[in-house]
Amino acid sequence: MPTLVTVYEREEPATARFITHILCLAAAENGLAAWLRYAPLQGGEHYHASLPSHIVALNTSTTSPVYVAGQELQQGIQSIYGKQCNVHHSYWDAGSSVVVGTLDEYTKAYGSLSNTPDLIQDGYWLSTEGSTVQILGMNERGALYGAFAYLSMLAKGNLTKVAYASNPDAPVRWTNEWDNLDGSIERGFAGNSNWFANGVIVSNLTRTAEYARLLTSIGINAVVVNNVNANASLLTPQNIEGLGRIADVMRPYGVQVGISLFFSSPTSGVQGQANLTTFDPIDESVVTWWTNVTDQIYQQVPDMAGYLVKANSEGQPGPLTYNRTLAQGANLFAKALQPYGGIVMFRAFVYNPLNETDWYADRANAQIQFFKPLDGEFDENVIIQIKYGPIDFQVREPTSPLFANIPKSNTAIELQVTQEYLGQQCHLVYLPPLWKTILDFDLRVDNESSLVRNIVSGQRFNHSLGGYAGVVNVGTNDTWIGSHMAMSNLYAFGRLAWDPTQDPQNLLQEWIRLTFSADQSVINTMTQISMESWPAYENYSGNLGEQTLTDILYTHFGPNPQTQDNTIWGQWTRADHTTIGMDRTVSNGTGFSGNYPPEIAQMYENIATTPDNLLLWFHHVNYTRLLHSGQTVIQDFYDQHYAGAATAQTFATMWESLKGKIDDERYYDQLFRQVFQAGHSLVWRDAISNFYHNISGIPDDAKRVGNHPYRIEAENMQLDGYMPYAVIPFEAASNYTAIVTSTNTTTGTAQTMITCPSGTYDVAVNYFDQFGGASHFVVSLNNETIGQWTSNLKPWIGNSEGPRVLGHTPSIYIDGHSAMRITFSNVTVTKGDMLKIVGTPDGTEPAPLDYVSLLPLGIID
Ligand code: GCV
């Protein structure tokens, strides 16, 4: 007989009752306030005497960052400790107070500090010693940063005496948002744009202001508001006016606006601008066109941060069309911006579509080929923005050698906060440990210490410009980027851009305290899950330097390793029946390893000194080659994929231990994602293991791959109204086969008699949730329902809104993106019971099923 069922789907009444009941027990939080919740501290009133009673914010203008700092301090102290402070805007000396302002204004009002702190632009001085708390910025923005640093202390219950100066490591700390003018967001997994809709800038910019507040609290100083795949109509007079409105709401938070440009805008017929017949960057008419447009923008946005340019890449136009160099292209904009102090962030992500049969035409070499010869030709206000690896935000890549090859140019590192290739916020992946492998990597230029973080800060090659660009892609969803836990990535991005020496785990724990709870068990659990998440994801997606192994021709979400090879995108793995890996050596391969300075080049050139985790990035080897670990390549694939998926199972269980310790709304939302991740990590595990098992023909020593004793393949059940379906790619389905209903309007039934021993089992059903329908499934034993669900996890499309949806890019196919699992726990099963699944198709989705697992307690398969 079936027993109690717990599922984490949304649609069913039983589940809904469960959530509602729990919701009554604890207050809900939607996540919008992120780490700036200012949660009340228990017993906060006992600390009133240790807190300031007055706030002096040394600026009377309501739109100044110092004024905002005063308001923020008032709100924070009130909310965290329940103490009401008055805010003054000029000299005030009545007992304990906190004074916030620029160093200059403070000196005018209160006289010089005894020791003048050593501050640079955006830096601040924070002293809680004495009866007056001093928060003094080198500029207004710095003062606001200092106020947030003080509030962060208060929110963590830290009332210790400190006195220190803090300066940013690099001047450029920007986010890039890939928002399109129509309101969609490329690689965004949290709804639509907060600032664009239907080709124009929206009138309600409340969320934009809230975002600026969050960003400034982590030291971000500019936002590029539109997609690097840009649209010329951003430059209509109406949109330029709109940019002014965005800048106006961000300015009080010290956050500047930047924009991405479409290189051929002069010939795009932009409404309200002249239309030219050329976009040649050295043509006088083009120079004048951009100068004019830039002047118009600065009239509306006098403090615009600058331009971001993606040129001659992935179909974007650029100077190469006219046989001009990328430097000539970049300098066109640099000259227009120079009078205003603006910056050009020129992206190094330049490559041409590649020959799909020629693996020697290595995409990883492209940036070096384009940019190295141009070093020294870029204007002083141009920064070359370089993705962390030579390909494209993969789960592991070697550090881009370009950082070492253009010492005369300013550089910035581009990191991706949105998890395009790393689970699209439906898999938890805490990214800073990955980023740190790059930032702390020593490229040994001229055999001297050359850490990437010291290159992009400008220190290593003596540049005053450089820094960080993080692709964030926030949307209208309350979680901002699609999942509550993924916000740790944004928090840490800002904090690392300010100080890249910080420890990812410390940043994480600070974020947990501010965002969720100071309860040590909450901190420990979330820390463990997060710190294990990148290694787990790497293990069940693509280990040994094989890249993520996702489908690069479609959604970038689920597994599909064969899409890497023989395409114009040049992400080769070169997997055949006996060998795998990309030979990037100088001696025998594409020569990529020679792009590094000699010490690093030698390390990668030599297979014996190449670390296992990048082996297949640099070398082409037999599946049977022994790794440094002593394992063969193929067995390591199997083992790591099993290990990674096993770790992902523990995340859901660990998360369940947080029940009642954090608010229910975020608890259930994240639990829903962890359950999804647990299921989808098995899809990944099986797909990659099966793929390489199939191609190599080498069995798994542990006899797991292709051997699933607890599974009942749907195609082996008795089918009525269902028929077998050969899944493409084959590895995305167990036994390569699913079942689908015979038509899209008729119900199908799959049934079988249970032959396993009677007992209590978890019943896991693997199915496919395609975009285009919401099929319904009912699972029963002897005609008694043990569970039912509607296959509609509502990926973000158009204007769909609402909590608890998976935001990944959807798939219209039965494949590794749509494959997923639902589990009914603790089901009592008797040998001889009839297990039946009835699938009702909907729209274009034919109620696809893969298999049912009857899992004894503790078994996962
Ligand atoms: C904005 C990858 C992504 C694209 C992105 C591009 C880029 O190719 O898949 O969506 O385009 O990188 O960074 O320009």
Short mmCIF file of N, CA and C in Angstrom, two decimals, residues 264-269 274-280 283 285-286 289 322:
data_model
loop_
_atom_site.label_atom_id
_atom_site.label_comp_id
_atom_site.label_asym_id
_atom_site.label_seq_id
_atom_site.Cartn_x
_atom_site.Cartn_y
_atom_site.Cartn_z
N SER A 264 28.08 49.27 -35.94
CA SER A 264 27.64 49.86 -37.21
C SER A 264 26.42 50.77 -37.04
N SER A 265 26.24 51.30 -35.86
CA SER A 265 25.09 52.19 -35.63
C SER A 265 24.98 53.32 -36.65
N PRO A 266 26.09 53.91 -37.11
CA PRO A 266 25.94 55.04 -38.05
C PRO A 266 25.19 54.66 -39.33
N THR A 267 25.21 53.38 -39.68
CA THR A 267 24.50 52.97 -40.90
C THR A 267 23.18 52.25 -40.58
N SER A 268 22.77 52.30 -39.33
CA SER A 268 21.60 51.50 -38.93
C SER A 268 20.29 52.25 -39.01
N GLY A 269 20.33 53.47 -39.47
CA GLY A 269 19.10 54.25 -39.58
C GLY A 269 18.47 54.53 -38.22
N ALA A 274 21.62 61.01 -37.77
CA ALA A 274 21.95 60.95 -39.20
C ALA A 274 22.19 59.50 -39.60
N ASN A 275 21.91 59.22 -40.87
CA ASN A 275 22.20 57.86 -41.36
C ASN A 275 23.32 57.94 -42.39
N LEU A 276 24.40 57.21 -42.14
CA LEU A 276 25.56 57.26 -43.02
C LEU A 276 25.60 56.03 -43.91
N THR A 277 26.51 56.06 -44.84
CA THR A 277 26.67 54.88 -45.70
C THR A 277 27.88 54.06 -45.28
N THR A 278 28.57 54.48 -44.26
CA THR A 278 29.73 53.72 -43.81
C THR A 278 29.82 53.78 -42.28
N PHE A 279 30.46 52.73 -41.71
CA PHE A 279 30.79 52.80 -40.28
C PHE A 279 32.30 52.62 -40.09
N ASP A 280 33.04 52.90 -41.16
CA ASP A 280 34.51 52.83 -41.12
C ASP A 280 35.04 53.74 -39.99
N ASP A 283 36.76 57.01 -40.94
CA ASP A 283 36.07 57.95 -41.84
C ASP A 283 35.61 59.16 -41.01
N SER A 285 33.22 61.26 -41.34
CA SER A 285 31.78 61.37 -41.04
C SER A 285 31.39 60.45 -39.88
N VAL A 286 32.08 59.32 -39.81
CA VAL A 286 31.79 58.36 -38.73
C VAL A 286 32.31 58.91 -37.39
N TRP A 289 29.96 61.46 -36.32
CA TRP A 289 28.69 60.83 -35.87
C TRP A 289 28.81 60.40 -34.41
N TYR A 322 36.33 46.97 -42.59
CA TYR A 322 37.02 47.97 -43.42
C TYR A 322 38.54 47.80 -43.39
#
